[in-house]
mmCIF file of C-alpha atoms in Angstrom:
data_model
loop_
_atom_site.group_PDB
_atom_site.id
_atom_site.type_symbol
_atom_site.label_atom_id
_atom_site.label_comp_id
_atom_site.label_asym_id
_atom_site.label_seq_id
_atom_site.Cartn_x
_atom_site.Cartn_y
_atom_site.Cartn_z
ATOM 1 C CA UNK A 983 123.789 117.542 78.842
ATOM 2 C CA UNK A 984 123.437 113.759 79.392
ATOM 3 C CA UNK A 985 120.123 112.692 80.696
ATOM 4 C CA UNK A 986 117.814 109.301 81.080
ATOM 5 C CA UNK A 987 114.668 110.373 79.211
ATOM 6 C CA UNK A 988 111.532 108.233 77.763
ATOM 7 C CA UNK A 989 109.852 109.126 74.324
ATOM 8 C CA UNK A 990 106.900 106.663 75.161
ATOM 9 C CA UNK A 991 105.724 104.607 78.042
ATOM 10 C CA UNK A 992 106.586 100.987 78.735
ATOM 11 C CA UNK A 993 109.219 98.692 80.410
ATOM 12 C CA UNK A 994 112.685 99.383 81.152
ATOM 13 C CA UNK A 995 113.771 99.225 77.373
ATOM 14 C CA UNK A 996 112.105 102.443 76.749
ATOM 15 C CA UNK A 997 114.423 104.408 78.723
ATOM 16 C CA UNK A 998 117.115 106.070 76.758
ATOM 17 C CA UNK A 999 120.382 107.658 77.819
ATOM 18 C CA UNK A 1000 120.225 111.166 75.705
ATOM 19 C CA UNK A 1001 123.840 112.241 75.312
ATOM 20 C CA UNK A 1002 122.696 115.987 73.947
ATOM 21 C CA UNK A 1003 119.609 116.998 75.762
ATOM 22 C CA UNK A 1004 119.282 120.503 76.273
ATOM 23 C CA UNK A 1005 120.364 122.231 79.943
ATOM 24 C CA UNK A 1006 117.071 123.297 81.536
ATOM 25 C CA UNK A 1007 116.546 126.981 82.006
ATOM 26 C CA UNK A 1008 115.265 128.347 85.336
ATOM 27 C CA UNK A 1009 112.209 130.067 85.853
ATOM 28 C CA UNK A 1010 111.105 132.368 88.508
ATOM 29 C CA UNK A 1011 111.185 130.547 91.568
ATOM 30 C CA UNK A 1012 113.604 127.676 90.433
ATOM 31 C CA UNK A 1013 117.300 127.053 90.876
ATOM 32 C CA UNK A 1014 119.589 125.022 88.473
ATOM 33 C CA UNK A 1015 121.195 122.641 90.107
ATOM 34 C CA UNK A 1016 124.381 120.442 89.084
ATOM 35 C CA UNK A 1017 123.188 116.823 89.907
ATOM 36 C CA UNK A 1018 125.863 114.598 91.720
ATOM 37 C CA UNK A 1019 123.478 111.768 92.457
ATOM 38 C CA UNK A 1020 119.619 110.818 92.501
ATOM 39 C CA UNK A 1021 117.623 108.147 93.438
ATOM 40 C CA UNK A 1022 114.917 105.936 92.252
ATOM 41 C CA UNK A 1023 111.677 105.663 93.965
ATOM 42 C CA UNK A 1024 108.467 103.335 92.651
ATOM 43 C CA UNK A 1025 106.945 106.761 91.270
ATOM 44 C CA UNK A 1026 109.556 106.900 88.666
ATOM 45 C CA UNK A 1027 108.968 103.405 87.336
ATOM 46 C CA UNK A 1028 105.061 104.325 87.605
ATOM 47 C CA UNK A 1029 105.655 107.520 85.291
ATOM 48 C CA UNK A 1030 107.461 105.357 82.924
ATOM 49 C CA UNK A 1031 105.139 102.514 82.625
ATOM 50 C CA UNK A 1032 102.135 104.950 81.986
ATOM 51 C CA UNK A 1033 100.298 104.988 85.292
ATOM 52 C CA UNK A 1034 100.155 108.755 85.024
ATOM 53 C CA UNK A 1035 99.645 109.118 81.177
ATOM 54 C CA UNK A 1036 96.528 110.913 81.720
ATOM 55 C CA UNK A 1037 98.251 113.815 83.007
ATOM 56 C CA UNK A 1038 99.390 114.637 79.742
ATOM 57 C CA UNK A 1039 103.383 114.919 80.608
ATOM 58 C CA UNK A 1040 105.512 115.989 77.845
ATOM 59 C CA UNK A 1041 107.874 113.970 75.638
ATOM 60 C CA UNK A 1042 110.926 113.611 75.693
ATOM 61 C CA UNK A 1043 110.526 113.439 79.674
ATOM 62 C CA UNK A 1044 113.336 112.931 81.727
ATOM 63 C CA UNK A 1045 112.803 110.911 84.490
ATOM 64 C CA UNK A 1046 113.552 111.317 88.227
ATOM 65 C CA UNK A 1047 112.481 113.011 91.458
ATOM 66 C CA UNK A 1048 115.112 112.397 94.329
ATOM 67 C CA UNK A 1049 118.382 114.439 94.285
ATOM 68 C CA UNK A 1050 121.222 116.182 95.557
ATOM 69 C CA UNK A 1051 123.725 118.432 94.213
ATOM 70 C CA UNK A 1052 125.344 122.216 93.890
ATOM 71 C CA UNK A 1053 123.344 125.407 92.761
ATOM 72 C CA UNK A 1054 124.576 126.682 89.613
ATOM 73 C CA UNK A 1055 122.225 129.408 88.892
ATOM 74 C CA UNK A 1056 119.094 130.960 90.636
ATOM 75 C CA UNK A 1057 115.688 132.147 88.918
ATOM 76 C CA UNK A 1058 114.028 135.465 89.744
ATOM 77 C CA UNK A 1059 112.698 135.887 93.468
ATOM 78 C CA UNK A 1060 114.849 133.498 94.860
ATOM 79 C CA UNK A 1061 116.684 134.694 97.863
ATOM 80 C CA UNK A 1062 117.247 131.496 99.763
ATOM 81 C CA UNK A 1063 119.509 129.895 97.699
ATOM 82 C CA UNK A 1064 122.810 131.193 96.160
ATOM 83 C CA UNK A 1065 125.249 129.683 93.641
ATOM 84 C CA UNK A 1066 127.402 127.075 95.279
ATOM 85 C CA UNK A 1067 125.030 125.756 97.899
ATOM 86 C CA UNK A 1068 124.752 122.220 98.305
ATOM 87 C CA UNK A 1069 121.106 121.067 98.092
ATOM 88 C CA UNK A 1070 118.817 118.267 98.285
ATOM 89 C CA UNK A 1071 115.396 117.660 97.488
ATOM 90 C CA UNK A 1072 112.638 116.751 94.337
ATOM 91 C CA UNK A 1073 113.054 118.076 90.857
ATOM 92 C CA UNK A 1074 110.743 115.607 89.186
ATOM 93 C CA UNK A 1075 108.025 116.734 86.689
ATOM 94 C CA UNK A 1076 105.301 116.248 89.083
ATOM 95 C CA UNK A 1077 106.965 118.901 91.107
ATOM 96 C CA UNK A 1078 107.671 121.739 89.102
ATOM 97 C CA UNK A 1079 110.864 120.477 88.166
ATOM 98 C CA UNK A 1080 113.109 119.146 84.836
ATOM 99 C CA UNK A 1081 113.852 115.945 86.079
ATOM 100 C CA UNK A 1082 116.748 114.510 88.201
ATOM 101 C CA UNK A 1083 118.312 111.584 86.136
ATOM 102 C CA UNK A 1084 120.290 114.355 84.307
ATOM 103 C CA UNK A 1085 123.424 116.189 84.689
ATOM 104 C CA UNK A 1086 121.650 119.365 85.597
ATOM 105 C CA UNK A 1087 117.994 119.550 87.083
ATOM 106 C CA UNK A 1088 115.496 122.614 87.447
ATOM 107 C CA UNK A 1089 113.730 122.407 90.504
ATOM 108 C CA UNK A 1090 111.139 124.519 92.619
ATOM 109 C CA UNK A 1091 112.478 126.335 95.505
ATOM 110 C CA UNK A 1092 109.511 125.165 97.407
ATOM 111 C CA UNK A 1093 110.694 121.385 97.077
ATOM 112 C CA UNK A 1094 114.451 121.945 98.293
ATOM 113 C CA UNK A 1095 116.516 122.608 101.192
ATOM 114 C CA UNK A 1096 120.153 122.514 102.288
ATOM 115 C CA UNK A 1097 121.788 119.033 102.171
ATOM 116 C CA UNK A 1098 122.504 117.743 105.644
ATOM 117 C CA UNK A 1099 125.935 118.703 106.600
ATOM 118 C CA UNK A 1100 127.176 115.150 107.705
ATOM 119 C CA UNK A 1101 125.872 113.308 104.556
ATOM 120 C CA UNK A 1102 127.707 113.087 101.457
ATOM 121 C CA UNK A 1103 125.708 113.589 97.992
ATOM 122 C CA UNK A 1104 125.286 109.650 97.652
ATOM 123 C CA UNK A 1105 123.363 109.442 101.124
ATOM 124 C CA UNK A 1106 121.401 112.793 100.869
ATOM 125 C CA UNK A 1107 120.022 111.929 97.438
ATOM 126 C CA UNK A 1108 118.314 108.808 99.162
ATOM 127 C CA UNK A 1109 116.433 110.636 101.664
ATOM 128 C CA UNK A 1110 114.021 113.395 100.155
ATOM 129 C CA UNK A 1111 110.845 111.166 99.360
ATOM 130 C CA UNK A 1112 111.426 108.397 101.694
ATOM 131 C CA UNK A 1113 112.307 110.463 104.620
ATOM 132 C CA UNK A 1114 109.669 113.136 103.942
ATOM 133 C CA UNK A 1115 106.999 110.134 103.706
ATOM 134 C CA UNK A 1116 107.879 108.896 106.757
ATOM 135 C CA UNK A 1117 108.143 112.229 108.504
ATOM 136 C CA UNK A 1118 104.659 113.428 106.949
ATOM 137 C CA UNK A 1119 102.820 110.360 108.017
ATOM 138 C CA UNK A 1120 104.467 109.876 111.538
ATOM 139 C CA UNK A 1121 105.031 113.542 112.997
ATOM 140 C CA UNK A 1122 102.168 115.119 110.550
ATOM 141 C CA UNK A 1123 99.360 112.646 110.388
ATOM 142 C CA UNK A 1124 99.657 110.141 113.100
ATOM 143 C CA UNK A 1125 101.379 112.866 115.710
ATOM 144 C CA UNK A 1126 103.197 109.452 117.099
ATOM 145 C CA UNK A 1127 104.312 110.094 120.441
ATOM 146 C CA UNK A 1128 106.487 108.111 123.551
ATOM 147 C CA UNK A 1129 105.233 104.997 124.573
ATOM 148 C CA UNK A 1130 102.837 104.399 121.754
ATOM 149 C CA UNK A 1131 102.854 101.436 119.455
ATOM 150 C CA UNK A 1132 103.196 101.674 115.684
ATOM 151 C CA UNK A 1133 103.056 98.777 112.969
ATOM 152 C CA UNK A 1134 105.083 99.710 110.145
ATOM 153 C CA UNK A 1135 104.287 97.502 106.795
ATOM 154 C CA UNK A 1136 107.350 97.045 104.541
ATOM 155 C CA UNK A 1137 110.041 97.925 107.163
ATOM 156 C CA UNK A 1138 113.080 96.804 104.979
ATOM 157 C CA UNK A 1139 112.109 99.141 101.959
ATOM 158 C CA UNK A 1140 113.030 102.918 101.040
ATOM 159 C CA UNK A 1141 110.328 104.501 103.294
ATOM 160 C CA UNK A 1142 109.844 101.606 105.831
ATOM 161 C CA UNK A 1143 113.849 101.888 106.773
ATOM 162 C CA UNK A 1144 113.257 105.557 107.954
ATOM 163 C CA UNK A 1145 109.900 105.420 109.411
ATOM 164 C CA UNK A 1146 111.236 102.687 111.781
ATOM 165 C CA UNK A 1147 114.272 105.458 112.747
ATOM 166 C CA UNK A 1148 111.660 108.283 113.224
ATOM 167 C CA UNK A 1149 109.398 106.156 115.170
ATOM 168 C CA UNK A 1150 112.436 105.285 117.571
ATOM 169 C CA UNK A 1151 113.522 108.490 117.866
ATOM 170 C CA UNK A 1152 110.071 109.701 118.719
ATOM 171 C CA UNK A 1153 110.192 107.153 121.624
ATOM 172 C CA UNK A 1154 107.587 104.609 120.061
ATOM 173 C CA UNK A 1155 107.314 100.823 120.027
ATOM 174 C CA UNK A 1156 107.958 100.004 116.348
ATOM 175 C CA UNK A 1157 107.153 96.698 115.066
ATOM 176 C CA UNK A 1158 107.439 95.834 111.343
ATOM 177 C CA UNK A 1159 106.411 93.374 108.691
ATOM 178 C CA UNK A 1160 109.273 91.938 106.588
ATOM 179 C CA UNK A 1161 110.506 89.290 104.674
ATOM 180 C CA UNK A 1162 112.261 86.569 106.893
ATOM 181 C CA UNK A 1163 115.494 87.473 105.048
ATOM 182 C CA UNK A 1164 115.318 91.149 106.425
ATOM 183 C CA UNK A 1165 114.520 90.512 110.178
ATOM 184 C CA UNK A 1166 118.257 91.084 111.106
ATOM 185 C CA UNK A 1167 118.352 93.951 109.027
ATOM 186 C CA UNK A 1168 115.030 95.826 110.571
ATOM 187 C CA UNK A 1169 116.422 94.997 113.879
ATOM 188 C CA UNK A 1170 119.476 96.663 113.167
ATOM 189 C CA UNK A 1171 117.714 100.084 112.568
ATOM 190 C CA UNK A 1172 115.980 99.807 115.700
ATOM 191 C CA UNK A 1173 112.888 97.458 115.368
ATOM 192 C CA UNK A 1174 111.503 96.430 118.600
ATOM 193 C CA UNK A 1175 109.616 93.547 117.053
ATOM 194 C CA UNK A 1176 109.284 91.901 113.567
ATOM 195 C CA UNK A 1177 106.878 89.945 111.729
ATOM 196 C CA UNK A 1178 107.677 87.425 108.648
ATOM 197 C CA UNK A 1179 104.627 88.331 106.642
ATOM 198 C CA UNK A 1180 105.098 85.217 104.401
ATOM 199 C CA UNK A 1181 104.991 82.765 107.567
ATOM 200 C CA UNK A 1182 102.864 84.817 109.849
ATOM 201 C CA UNK A 1183 99.227 86.781 109.950
ATOM 202 C CA UNK A 1184 100.009 89.851 111.653
ATOM 203 C CA UNK A 1185 96.591 90.824 111.970
ATOM 204 C CA UNK A 1186 96.332 87.255 114.305
ATOM 205 C CA UNK A 1187 99.408 88.820 116.399
ATOM 206 C CA UNK A 1188 98.850 92.084 117.055
ATOM 207 C CA UNK A 1189 96.396 94.236 118.797
ATOM 208 C CA UNK A 1190 95.554 97.689 120.644
ATOM 209 C CA UNK A 1191 98.288 99.651 118.419
ATOM 210 C CA UNK A 1192 98.077 103.478 118.084
ATOM 211 C CA UNK A 1193 99.172 103.554 114.386
ATOM 212 C CA UNK A 1194 99.565 101.810 111.421
ATOM 213 C CA UNK A 1195 101.890 103.237 108.377
ATOM 214 C CA UNK A 1196 101.077 101.204 105.325
ATOM 215 C CA UNK A 1197 103.824 100.954 102.453
ATOM 216 C CA UNK A 1198 102.429 97.779 101.275
ATOM 217 C CA UNK A 1199 98.910 97.972 99.999
ATOM 218 C CA UNK A 1200 96.580 95.329 98.994
ATOM 219 C CA UNK A 1201 94.628 93.216 101.455
ATOM 220 C CA UNK A 1202 97.146 94.493 103.963
ATOM 221 C CA UNK A 1203 95.610 97.729 104.306
ATOM 222 C CA UNK A 1204 92.246 96.285 105.065
ATOM 223 C CA UNK A 1205 93.674 93.774 107.465
ATOM 224 C CA UNK A 1206 95.590 96.354 109.172
ATOM 225 C CA UNK A 1207 92.467 97.929 110.816
ATOM 226 C CA UNK A 1208 92.211 95.008 112.911
ATOM 227 C CA UNK A 1209 95.261 95.680 114.795
ATOM 228 C CA UNK A 1210 94.308 99.304 115.793
ATOM 229 C CA UNK A 1211 92.705 100.068 118.649
ATOM 230 C CA UNK A 1212 89.522 102.418 118.764
ATOM 231 C CA UNK A 1213 90.656 106.264 117.807
ATOM 232 C CA UNK A 1214 93.582 104.782 116.353
ATOM 233 C CA UNK A 1215 95.353 106.200 112.793
ATOM 234 C CA UNK A 1216 96.035 104.380 109.480
ATOM 235 C CA UNK A 1217 98.128 105.908 106.811
ATOM 236 C CA UNK A 1218 98.649 104.239 103.567
ATOM 237 C CA UNK A 1219 101.031 105.566 100.988
ATOM 238 C CA UNK A 1220 99.397 102.748 98.345
ATOM 239 C CA UNK A 1221 95.677 102.834 98.499
ATOM 240 C CA UNK A 1222 92.790 104.593 99.521
ATOM 241 C CA UNK A 1223 91.847 102.617 103.112
ATOM 242 C CA UNK A 1224 87.945 101.708 103.255
ATOM 243 C CA UNK A 1225 85.844 104.371 104.638
ATOM 244 C CA UNK A 1226 83.584 101.858 105.920
ATOM 245 C CA UNK A 1227 86.115 99.904 107.659
ATOM 246 C CA UNK A 1228 87.249 103.121 109.244
ATOM 247 C CA UNK A 1229 83.801 103.965 110.461
ATOM 248 C CA UNK A 1230 83.224 100.231 111.742
ATOM 249 C CA UNK A 1231 86.703 100.215 114.050
ATOM 250 C CA UNK A 1232 86.466 103.966 114.730
ATOM 251 C CA UNK A 1233 89.771 104.451 113.001
ATOM 252 C CA UNK A 1234 91.243 107.812 111.344
ATOM 253 C CA UNK A 1235 92.281 106.451 107.869
ATOM 254 C CA UNK A 1236 94.372 108.671 105.613
ATOM 255 C CA UNK A 1237 95.792 108.067 101.979
ATOM 256 C CA UNK A 1238 98.776 110.280 102.006
ATOM 257 C CA UNK A 1239 100.252 112.141 99.169
ATOM 258 C CA UNK A 1240 103.781 113.391 99.868
ATOM 259 C CA UNK A 1241 104.691 116.931 100.085
ATOM 260 C CA UNK A 1242 108.426 117.414 100.082
ATOM 261 C CA UNK A 1243 108.294 121.048 101.082
ATOM 262 C CA UNK A 1244 111.367 123.126 102.855
ATOM 263 C CA UNK A 1245 110.136 122.675 106.226
ATOM 264 C CA UNK A 1246 110.051 118.801 106.320
ATOM 265 C CA UNK A 1247 113.217 118.713 104.175
ATOM 266 C CA UNK A 1248 114.607 120.698 106.837
ATOM 267 C CA UNK A 1249 113.280 118.558 109.842
ATOM 268 C CA UNK A 1250 114.487 115.551 107.903
ATOM 269 C CA UNK A 1251 117.898 117.309 108.286
ATOM 270 C CA UNK A 1252 117.698 118.048 111.665
ATOM 271 C CA UNK A 1253 117.067 114.408 112.641
ATOM 272 C CA UNK A 1254 119.848 113.416 110.455
ATOM 273 C CA UNK A 1255 122.297 115.587 111.719
ATOM 274 C CA UNK A 1256 121.659 114.570 115.125
ATOM 275 C CA UNK A 1257 122.280 110.963 114.396
ATOM 276 C CA UNK A 1258 118.689 109.781 114.534
ATOM 277 C CA UNK A 1259 118.347 108.726 110.903
ATOM 278 C CA UNK A 1260 120.825 107.037 108.672
ATOM 279 C CA UNK A 1261 120.568 107.071 105.196
ATOM 280 C CA UNK A 1262 120.107 103.380 103.908
ATOM 281 C CA UNK A 1263 121.230 102.496 100.299
ATOM 282 C CA UNK A 1264 120.908 99.318 98.725
ATOM 283 C CA UNK A 1265 123.076 99.835 95.438
ATOM 284 C CA UNK A 1266 124.496 102.249 93.244
ATOM 285 C CA UNK A 1267 124.376 102.322 89.333
ATOM 286 C CA UNK A 1268 126.067 104.818 87.260
ATOM 287 C CA UNK A 1269 123.563 106.885 85.254
ATOM 288 C CA UNK A 1270 124.677 104.712 81.721
ATOM 289 C CA UNK A 1271 123.148 101.566 83.568
ATOM 290 C CA UNK A 1272 119.658 103.441 84.546
ATOM 291 C CA UNK A 1273 117.783 100.551 82.751
ATOM 292 C CA UNK A 1274 119.842 97.994 85.156
ATOM 293 C CA UNK A 1275 118.776 100.049 88.106
ATOM 294 C CA UNK A 1276 115.071 100.272 87.496
ATOM 295 C CA UNK A 1277 114.728 96.482 87.176
ATOM 296 C CA UNK A 1278 116.839 95.956 90.181
ATOM 297 C CA UNK A 1279 114.062 98.257 92.006
ATOM 298 C CA UNK A 1280 111.230 96.545 90.250
ATOM 299 C CA UNK A 1281 112.331 92.793 90.685
ATOM 300 C CA UNK A 1282 115.209 92.695 93.048
ATOM 301 C CA UNK A 1283 113.248 93.813 96.788
ATOM 302 C CA UNK A 1284 116.135 96.416 97.371
ATOM 303 C CA UNK A 1285 116.726 97.232 101.245
ATOM 304 C CA UNK A 1286 116.646 100.829 101.589
ATOM 305 C CA UNK A 1287 117.167 102.959 98.291
ATOM 306 C CA UNK A 1288 118.840 102.387 94.752
ATOM 307 C CA UNK A 1289 120.870 105.242 93.686
ATOM 308 C CA UNK A 1290 122.135 106.677 90.681
ATOM 309 C CA UNK A 1291 125.809 108.188 90.170
ATOM 310 C CA UNK A 1292 125.218 111.147 88.112
ATOM 311 C CA UNK A 1293 128.530 112.997 88.646
ATOM 312 C CA UNK A 1294 131.704 111.154 89.159
ATOM 313 C CA UNK A 1295 133.287 112.590 92.215
#
């Protein structure tokens, strides 16, 4: 099979297209999927660059986590999927999978759900990590409810675009920080208020917020404490929030590690099928142009997700 793999850590140049990679075998609790589309997340370039090399991941390593496709084989003790099912989820090496940037991928049934019925494979492939990340933060950690105010950092990015839509579906007042060129875009997603982070200090303009969802990190995380009311919640996807600042401001501060389990993926599908969430795709590349796709993600500041077309539809 064809797969995008690395044999060492580094920049985009270490990615190779292996035309003769072995098709993954399925173990107990796994399914084998013919991948139609896959999407790239920041964790994918961090793995490639060697940020997680202390985990002793195996080479050659097939990159990729998010995918959508069709089940072609089921492993032992798998009762909730059958051959021919259209699915989406996570199939990366960090999630008991074989890597999704390939024509076939083995995936754990604990990281997969039925594909939303109203989405094509391309749209579905863009959602697993970003959608579940936003859902886990807003419904799980924050318990966001109607009338509450939330600040979402990085509203034009992969996670931010979905977080805005979920916040509005829950009836919250959603404010987001973005580059000025993205203001109209995030307003089209439902953002009630936007702040151009290059020309404004959000911590001076906002106060008494119930929650902050941080997908940016750096100084933004620390500054976010200032906009929260006592008893508010800060969830960061990027760095561990300061325990000292959390205590000082009376805030619940959480560093989120996303768990794309079937329950959250099914809840995501529910929101998608009800029309409350629309997939946001910035650009699509064929698998053969995976290097260019990574470069676009890392340097191009995409709106929404960067997708790889694996199977020509």
